[in-house]
Short mmCIF file of C-alpha atoms and ligand atoms in Angstrom, two decimals:
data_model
loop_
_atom_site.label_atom_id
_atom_site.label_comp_id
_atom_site.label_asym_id
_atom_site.label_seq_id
_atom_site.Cartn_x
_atom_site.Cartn_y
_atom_site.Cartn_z
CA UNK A 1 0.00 0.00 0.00
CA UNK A 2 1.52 3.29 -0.75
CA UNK A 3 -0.65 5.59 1.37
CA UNK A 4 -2.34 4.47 4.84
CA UNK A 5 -4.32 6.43 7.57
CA UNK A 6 -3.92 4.99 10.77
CA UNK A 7 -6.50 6.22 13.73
CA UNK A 8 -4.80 6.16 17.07
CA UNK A 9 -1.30 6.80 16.06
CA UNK A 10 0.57 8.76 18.24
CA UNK A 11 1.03 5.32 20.81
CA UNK A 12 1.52 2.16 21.32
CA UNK A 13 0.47 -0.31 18.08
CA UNK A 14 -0.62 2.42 16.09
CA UNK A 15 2.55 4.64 16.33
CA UNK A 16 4.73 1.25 16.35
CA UNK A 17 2.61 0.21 12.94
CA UNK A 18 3.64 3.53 11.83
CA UNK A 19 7.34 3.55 12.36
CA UNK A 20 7.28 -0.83 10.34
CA UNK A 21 5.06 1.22 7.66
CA UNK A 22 7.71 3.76 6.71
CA UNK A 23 10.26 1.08 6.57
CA UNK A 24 8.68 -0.61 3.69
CA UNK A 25 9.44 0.11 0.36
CA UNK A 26 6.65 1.54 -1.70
CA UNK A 27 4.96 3.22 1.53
CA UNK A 28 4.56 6.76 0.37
CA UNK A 29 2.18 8.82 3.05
CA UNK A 30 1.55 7.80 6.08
CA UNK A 31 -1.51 9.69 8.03
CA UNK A 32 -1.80 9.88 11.83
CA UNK A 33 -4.80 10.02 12.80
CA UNK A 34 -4.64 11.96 16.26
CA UNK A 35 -7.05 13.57 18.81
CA UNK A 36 -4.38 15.67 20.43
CA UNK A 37 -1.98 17.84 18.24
CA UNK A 38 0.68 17.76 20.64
CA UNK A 39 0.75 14.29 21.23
CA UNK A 40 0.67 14.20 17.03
CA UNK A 41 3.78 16.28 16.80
CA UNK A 42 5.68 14.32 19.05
CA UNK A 43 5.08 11.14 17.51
CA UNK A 44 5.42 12.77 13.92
CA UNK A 45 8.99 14.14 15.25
CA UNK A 46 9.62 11.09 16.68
CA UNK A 47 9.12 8.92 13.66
CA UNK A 48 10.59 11.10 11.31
CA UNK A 49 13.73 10.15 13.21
CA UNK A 50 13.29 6.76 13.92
CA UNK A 51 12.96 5.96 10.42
CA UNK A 52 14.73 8.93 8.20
CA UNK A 53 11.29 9.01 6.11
CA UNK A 54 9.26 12.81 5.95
CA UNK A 55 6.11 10.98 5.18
CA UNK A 56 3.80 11.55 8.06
CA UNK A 57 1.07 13.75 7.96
CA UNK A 58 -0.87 14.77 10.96
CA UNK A 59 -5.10 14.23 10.79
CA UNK A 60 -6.67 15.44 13.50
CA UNK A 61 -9.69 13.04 14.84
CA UNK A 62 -11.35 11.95 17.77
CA UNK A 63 -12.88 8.70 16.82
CA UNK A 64 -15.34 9.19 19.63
CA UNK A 65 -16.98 12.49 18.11
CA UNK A 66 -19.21 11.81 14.93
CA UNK A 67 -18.71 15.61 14.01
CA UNK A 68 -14.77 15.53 14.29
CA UNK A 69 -14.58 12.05 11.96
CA UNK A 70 -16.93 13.41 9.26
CA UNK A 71 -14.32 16.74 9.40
CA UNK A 72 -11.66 14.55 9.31
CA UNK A 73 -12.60 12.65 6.17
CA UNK A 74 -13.30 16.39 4.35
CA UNK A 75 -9.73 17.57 5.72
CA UNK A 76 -8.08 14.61 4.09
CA UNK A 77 -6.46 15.67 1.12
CA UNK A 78 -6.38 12.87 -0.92
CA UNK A 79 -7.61 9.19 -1.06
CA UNK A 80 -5.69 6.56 1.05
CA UNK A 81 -5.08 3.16 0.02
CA UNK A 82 -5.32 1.60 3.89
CA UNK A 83 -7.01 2.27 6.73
CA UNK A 84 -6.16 1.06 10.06
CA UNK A 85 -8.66 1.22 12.65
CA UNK A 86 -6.60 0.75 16.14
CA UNK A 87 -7.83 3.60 18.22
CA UNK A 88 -9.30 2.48 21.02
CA UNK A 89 -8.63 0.35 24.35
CA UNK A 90 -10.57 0.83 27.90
CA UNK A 91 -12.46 4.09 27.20
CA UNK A 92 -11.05 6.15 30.04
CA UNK A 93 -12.56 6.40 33.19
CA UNK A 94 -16.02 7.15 32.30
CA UNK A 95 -15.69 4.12 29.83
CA UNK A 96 -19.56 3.72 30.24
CA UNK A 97 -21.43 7.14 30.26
CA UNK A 98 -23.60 8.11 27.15
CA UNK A 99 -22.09 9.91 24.14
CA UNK A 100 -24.13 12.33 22.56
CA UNK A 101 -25.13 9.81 19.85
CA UNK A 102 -26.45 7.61 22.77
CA UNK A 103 -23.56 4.84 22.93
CA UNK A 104 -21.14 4.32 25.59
CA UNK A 105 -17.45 6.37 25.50
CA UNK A 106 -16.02 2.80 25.05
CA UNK A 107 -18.31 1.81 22.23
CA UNK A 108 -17.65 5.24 20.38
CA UNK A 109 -13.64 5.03 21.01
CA UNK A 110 -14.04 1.40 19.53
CA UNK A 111 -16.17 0.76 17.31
CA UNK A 112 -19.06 3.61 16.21
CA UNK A 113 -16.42 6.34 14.93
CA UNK A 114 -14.62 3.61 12.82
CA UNK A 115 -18.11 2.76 11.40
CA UNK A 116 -18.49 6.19 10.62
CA UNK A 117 -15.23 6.98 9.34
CA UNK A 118 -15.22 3.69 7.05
CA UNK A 119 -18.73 4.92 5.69
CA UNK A 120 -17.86 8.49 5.22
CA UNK A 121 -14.34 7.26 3.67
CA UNK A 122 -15.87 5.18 1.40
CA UNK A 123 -19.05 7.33 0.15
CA UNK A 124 -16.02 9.96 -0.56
CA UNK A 125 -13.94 7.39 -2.50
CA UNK A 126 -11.71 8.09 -0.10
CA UNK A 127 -10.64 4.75 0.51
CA UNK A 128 -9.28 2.44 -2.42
CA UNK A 129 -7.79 -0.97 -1.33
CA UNK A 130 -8.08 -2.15 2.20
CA UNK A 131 -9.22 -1.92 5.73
CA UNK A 132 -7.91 -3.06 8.67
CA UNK A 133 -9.77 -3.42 12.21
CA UNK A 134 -7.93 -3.51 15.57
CA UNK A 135 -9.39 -6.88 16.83
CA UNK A 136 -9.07 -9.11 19.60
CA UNK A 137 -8.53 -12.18 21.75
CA UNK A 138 -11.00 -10.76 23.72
CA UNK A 139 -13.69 -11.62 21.84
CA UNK A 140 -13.67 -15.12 22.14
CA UNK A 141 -12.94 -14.58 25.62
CA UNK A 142 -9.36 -14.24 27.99
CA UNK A 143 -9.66 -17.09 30.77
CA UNK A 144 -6.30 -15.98 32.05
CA UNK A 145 -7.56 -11.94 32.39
CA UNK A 146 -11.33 -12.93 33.61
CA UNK A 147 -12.75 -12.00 30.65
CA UNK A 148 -16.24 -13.93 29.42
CA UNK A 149 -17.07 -14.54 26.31
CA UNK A 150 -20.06 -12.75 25.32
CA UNK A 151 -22.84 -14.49 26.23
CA UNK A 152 -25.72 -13.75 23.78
CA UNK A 153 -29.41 -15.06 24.25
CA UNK A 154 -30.75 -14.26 20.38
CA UNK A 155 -28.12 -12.22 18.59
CA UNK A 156 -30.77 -10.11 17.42
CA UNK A 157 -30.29 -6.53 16.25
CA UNK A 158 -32.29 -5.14 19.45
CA UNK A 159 -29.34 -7.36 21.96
CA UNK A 160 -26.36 -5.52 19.77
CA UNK A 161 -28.09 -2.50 20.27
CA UNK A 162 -27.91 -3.03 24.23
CA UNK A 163 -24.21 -3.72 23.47
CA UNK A 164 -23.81 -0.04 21.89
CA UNK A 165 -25.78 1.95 24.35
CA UNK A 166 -24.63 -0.49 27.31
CA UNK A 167 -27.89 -1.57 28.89
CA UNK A 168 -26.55 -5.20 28.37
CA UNK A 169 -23.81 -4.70 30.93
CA UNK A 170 -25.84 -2.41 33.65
CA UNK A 171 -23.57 -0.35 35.54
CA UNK A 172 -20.51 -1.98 35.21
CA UNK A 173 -16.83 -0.55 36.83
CA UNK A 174 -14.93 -2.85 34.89
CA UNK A 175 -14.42 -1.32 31.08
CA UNK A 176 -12.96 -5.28 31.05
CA UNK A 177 -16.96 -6.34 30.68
CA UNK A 178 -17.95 -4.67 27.62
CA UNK A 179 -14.65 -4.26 25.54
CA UNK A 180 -14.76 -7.92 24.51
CA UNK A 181 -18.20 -8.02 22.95
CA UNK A 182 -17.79 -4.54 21.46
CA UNK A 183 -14.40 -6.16 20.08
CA UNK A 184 -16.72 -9.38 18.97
CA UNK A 185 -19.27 -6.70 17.14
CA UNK A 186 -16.17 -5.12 15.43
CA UNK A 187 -15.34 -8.35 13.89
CA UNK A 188 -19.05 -9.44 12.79
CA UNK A 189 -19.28 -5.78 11.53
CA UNK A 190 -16.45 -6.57 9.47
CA UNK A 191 -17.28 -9.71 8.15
CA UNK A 192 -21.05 -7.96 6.92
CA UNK A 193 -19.72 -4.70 5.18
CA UNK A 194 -16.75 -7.08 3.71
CA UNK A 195 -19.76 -8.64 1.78
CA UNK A 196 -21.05 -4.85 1.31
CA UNK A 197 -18.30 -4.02 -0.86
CA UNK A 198 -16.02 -6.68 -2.13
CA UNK A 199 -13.61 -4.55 -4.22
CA UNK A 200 -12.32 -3.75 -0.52
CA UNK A 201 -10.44 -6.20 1.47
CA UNK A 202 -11.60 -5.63 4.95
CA UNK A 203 -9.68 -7.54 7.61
CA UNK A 204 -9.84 -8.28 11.19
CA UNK A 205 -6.69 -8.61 12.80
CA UNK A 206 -6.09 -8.81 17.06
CA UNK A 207 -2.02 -7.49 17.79
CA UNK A 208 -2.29 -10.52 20.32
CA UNK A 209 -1.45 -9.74 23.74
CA UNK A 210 0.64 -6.70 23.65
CA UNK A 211 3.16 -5.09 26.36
CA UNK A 212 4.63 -1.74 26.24
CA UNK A 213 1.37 0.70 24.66
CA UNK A 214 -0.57 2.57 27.00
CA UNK A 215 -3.53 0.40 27.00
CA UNK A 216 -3.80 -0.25 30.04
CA UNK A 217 -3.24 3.61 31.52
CA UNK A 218 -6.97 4.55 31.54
CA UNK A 219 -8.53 1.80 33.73
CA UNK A 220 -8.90 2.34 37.28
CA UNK A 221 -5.49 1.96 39.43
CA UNK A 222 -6.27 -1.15 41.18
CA UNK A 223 -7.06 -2.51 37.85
CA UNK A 224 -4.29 -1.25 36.49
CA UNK A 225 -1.76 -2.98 39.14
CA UNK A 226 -3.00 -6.03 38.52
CA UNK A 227 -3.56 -6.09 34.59
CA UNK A 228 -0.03 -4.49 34.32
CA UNK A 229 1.51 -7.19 36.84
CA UNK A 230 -0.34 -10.12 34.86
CA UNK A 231 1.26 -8.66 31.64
CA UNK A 232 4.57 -8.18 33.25
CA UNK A 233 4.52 -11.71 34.38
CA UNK A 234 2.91 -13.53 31.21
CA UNK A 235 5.89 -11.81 29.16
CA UNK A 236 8.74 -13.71 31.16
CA UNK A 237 6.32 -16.63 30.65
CA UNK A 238 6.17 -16.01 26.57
CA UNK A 239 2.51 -15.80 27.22
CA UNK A 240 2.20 -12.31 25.50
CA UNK A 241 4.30 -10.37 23.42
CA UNK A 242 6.24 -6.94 22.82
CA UNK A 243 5.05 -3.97 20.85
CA UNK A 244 6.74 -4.64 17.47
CA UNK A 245 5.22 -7.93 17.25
CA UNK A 246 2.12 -7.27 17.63
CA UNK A 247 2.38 -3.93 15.31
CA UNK A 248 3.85 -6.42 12.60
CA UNK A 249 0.57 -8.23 12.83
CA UNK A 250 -0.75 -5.07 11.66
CA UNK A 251 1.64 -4.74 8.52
CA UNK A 252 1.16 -8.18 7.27
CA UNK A 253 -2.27 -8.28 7.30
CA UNK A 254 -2.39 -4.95 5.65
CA UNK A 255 0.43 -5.66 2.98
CA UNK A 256 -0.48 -9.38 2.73
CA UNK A 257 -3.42 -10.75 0.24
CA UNK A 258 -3.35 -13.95 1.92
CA UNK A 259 -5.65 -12.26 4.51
CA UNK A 260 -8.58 -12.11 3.39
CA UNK A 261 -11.90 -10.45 3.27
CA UNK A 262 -14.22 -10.72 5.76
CA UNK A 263 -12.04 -12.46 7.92
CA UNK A 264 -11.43 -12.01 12.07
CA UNK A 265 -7.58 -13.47 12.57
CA UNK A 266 -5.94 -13.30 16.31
CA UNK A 267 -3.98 -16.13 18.56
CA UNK A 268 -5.07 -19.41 17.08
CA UNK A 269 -4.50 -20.02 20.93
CA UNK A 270 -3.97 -17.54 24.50
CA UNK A 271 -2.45 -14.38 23.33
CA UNK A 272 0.17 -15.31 21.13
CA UNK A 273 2.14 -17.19 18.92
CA UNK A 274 0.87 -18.34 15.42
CA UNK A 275 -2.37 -16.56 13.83
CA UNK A 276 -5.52 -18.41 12.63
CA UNK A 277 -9.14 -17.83 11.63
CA UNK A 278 -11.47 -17.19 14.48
CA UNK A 279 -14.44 -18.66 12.87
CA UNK A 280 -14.15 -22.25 13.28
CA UNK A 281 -13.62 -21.55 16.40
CA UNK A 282 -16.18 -19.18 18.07
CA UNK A 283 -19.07 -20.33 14.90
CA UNK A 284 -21.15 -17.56 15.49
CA UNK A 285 -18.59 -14.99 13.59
CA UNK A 286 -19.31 -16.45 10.29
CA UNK A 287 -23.54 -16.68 10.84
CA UNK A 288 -24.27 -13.84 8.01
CA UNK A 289 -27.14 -12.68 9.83
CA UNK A 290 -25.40 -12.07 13.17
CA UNK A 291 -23.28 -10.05 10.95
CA UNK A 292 -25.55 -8.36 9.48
CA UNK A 293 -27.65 -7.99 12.94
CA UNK A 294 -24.51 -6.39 14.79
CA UNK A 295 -23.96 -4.33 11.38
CA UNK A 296 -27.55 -3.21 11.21
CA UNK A 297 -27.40 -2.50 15.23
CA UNK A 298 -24.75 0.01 14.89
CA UNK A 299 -26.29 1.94 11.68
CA UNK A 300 -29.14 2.78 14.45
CA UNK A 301 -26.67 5.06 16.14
CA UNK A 302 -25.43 6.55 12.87
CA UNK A 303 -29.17 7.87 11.40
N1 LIG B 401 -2.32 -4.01 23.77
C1 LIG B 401 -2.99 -5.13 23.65
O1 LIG B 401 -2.68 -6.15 24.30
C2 LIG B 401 -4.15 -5.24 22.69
C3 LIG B 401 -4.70 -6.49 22.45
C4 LIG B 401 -5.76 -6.61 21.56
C5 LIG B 401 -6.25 -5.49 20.92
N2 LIG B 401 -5.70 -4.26 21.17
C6 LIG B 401 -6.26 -3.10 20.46
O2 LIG B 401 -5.22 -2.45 19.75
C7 LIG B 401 -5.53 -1.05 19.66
C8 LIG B 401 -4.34 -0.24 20.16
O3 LIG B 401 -4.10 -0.56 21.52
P1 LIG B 401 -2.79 -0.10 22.32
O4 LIG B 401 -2.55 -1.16 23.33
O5 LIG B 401 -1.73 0.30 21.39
O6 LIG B 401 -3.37 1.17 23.11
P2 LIG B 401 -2.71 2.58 23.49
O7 LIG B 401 -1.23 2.46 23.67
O8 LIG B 401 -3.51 3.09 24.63
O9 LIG B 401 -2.99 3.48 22.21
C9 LIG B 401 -4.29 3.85 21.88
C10 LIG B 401 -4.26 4.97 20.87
O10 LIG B 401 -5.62 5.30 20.55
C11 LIG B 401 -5.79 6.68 20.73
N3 LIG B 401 -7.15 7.03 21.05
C12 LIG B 401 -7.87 6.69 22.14
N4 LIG B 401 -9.08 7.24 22.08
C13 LIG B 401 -9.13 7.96 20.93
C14 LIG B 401 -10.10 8.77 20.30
N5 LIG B 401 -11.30 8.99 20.87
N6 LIG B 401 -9.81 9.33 19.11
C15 LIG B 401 -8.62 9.15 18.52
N7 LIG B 401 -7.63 8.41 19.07
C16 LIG B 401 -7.91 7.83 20.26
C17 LIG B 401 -4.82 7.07 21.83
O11 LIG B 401 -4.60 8.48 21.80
P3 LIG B 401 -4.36 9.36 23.14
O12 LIG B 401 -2.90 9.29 23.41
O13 LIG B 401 -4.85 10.72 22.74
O14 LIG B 401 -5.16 8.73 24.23
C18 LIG B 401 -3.62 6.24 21.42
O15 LIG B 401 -2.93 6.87 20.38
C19 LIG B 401 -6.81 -0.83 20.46
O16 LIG B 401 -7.90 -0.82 19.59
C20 LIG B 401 -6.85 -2.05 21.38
O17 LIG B 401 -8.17 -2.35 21.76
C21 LIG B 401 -4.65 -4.11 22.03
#
């Protein structure tokens, strides 16, 4: 791909994808996609030097404000061949309070705004090859982190729509609860505009179990202790891996054709180690009308 917007990108995965981007040949523009300028110039300076490449371009956007992605997408200058959805993560500390467009913070950070900006990309021809979304693990479930799988009665459009606004959860404290089925809707959201608009290649692709990104920074600090200690530990125990692994998940799935379409990839099993196809394994990802159901559930928010 020669030119790829990345949401998300002054951190963690999305700055690391950023920095393995510019290192390939044939990568021309690279776009961070940023809420906060200053945090965008740093990382912009930053990779500029890591990798000798004047490439990166700054877009400002807050994936959890509908107005700020639809200015985004007019502000870009020209079509890009990738997207990469990564921001996202925990959803701060008021991870479950109402946006304006009546979903929680965590479901706008993860999932709505990169609905909105994949629309509005593509109704602008804005986006000409491929699409990546920042899955994961977590929507199959993390025994080791005490994360459930989701656990859905009917999979009907009106129980994806309690997923968005969060009346499935109640009032939850642990942004844990809801980030894996929110992940899980990502993917079946995937899978149903893949079939939308085949001359895109839209993949699903989890970084695995990552160390070293500020994931974990916005949960609350008891949380924090322990999911930080747990990571700590299940690195010396090669249960999880470092940054630039799990970024160059990212890159091959972008750069790579054998990836394909519709499909959620992540740890064929824990957090790491080789990659596989999620769907013969959690069957309900590759139902076309849950797809379509979790698909047709977020659109609600978007009208
Ligand atoms: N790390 C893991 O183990 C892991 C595993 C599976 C999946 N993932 C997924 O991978 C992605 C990246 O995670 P990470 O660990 O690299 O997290 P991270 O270090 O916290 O980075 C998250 C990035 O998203 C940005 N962001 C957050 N809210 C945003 C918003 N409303 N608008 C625009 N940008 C926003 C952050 O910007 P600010 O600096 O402005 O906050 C930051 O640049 C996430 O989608 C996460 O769910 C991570």
């Amino acid at each position: 791909m020669k030119s790829i917007l990345i949401t998300g990108a002054n951190a963690g995965l999305g700055k690391e994808s950023a920095r393995q981007f510019a290192l390939q040949e044939g990568v021309e523009k690279i776009y961070l996609g940023c809420r906060n300028l200053y945090k965008a110039s740093d990382a912009k300076r930053e990779l500029e030097q890591a990798t000798g490449r004047n490439i990166f371009e700054i877009l400002q956007i807050d994936v959890s404000d509908l107005d700020s992605v639809k200015q985004a997408v007019e502000s870009l200058p020209e079509p890009v061949e990738a997207l990469v959805m990564n921001a996202g993560g925990t959803g701060g500390d008021k991870f479950n309070q109402k946006t304006k467009d009546g979903v929680t913070q965590i479901f706008a950070v993860n999932l709505l705004g990169h609905v909105a900006l994949t629309n509005a990309l593509l109704k602008a021809n804005k986006l000409t090859k491929m699409a990546l979304y920042a899955g994961s693990e977590a929507a199959r479930g993390v025994k080791e982190m005490g994360m459930k799988r989701p656990e859905l009665k009917h999979s009907s459009i009106e129980e994806f729509v309690s997923i968005c606004n969060g009346s499935f959860f109640g009032p939850v404290k642990d942004a844990t609860v809801p980030y894996g089925p929110i992940k899980y809707m990502g993917a079946l959201w995937m899978s149903s505009i893949a079939r939308d608009y085949p001359e895109i290649r839209f993949v699903t692709m989890s970084p695995g179990g990552t160390t070293g990104t500020e994931g974990f920074n916005t949960l609350s600090p008891v949380k924090q202790y322990v999911m930080k200690g747990m990571m700590r530990l299940m690195l010396l125990l090669g249960k999880v891996h470092k940054v630039e692994v799990g970024a160059k998940r990212f890159v091959e799935a972008v750069q790579n054709e054998v990836y394909q379409t519709g499909v959620f990839y992540a740890s064929k099993k824990g957090l790491t180690g080789p990659i596989g196809e999620q769907g013969p394994l959690f069957k309900d990802l590759n139902d076309k009308k849950i797809q379509d159901n979790a698909s047709k559930a977020i659109q609600r928010f978007l009208n």
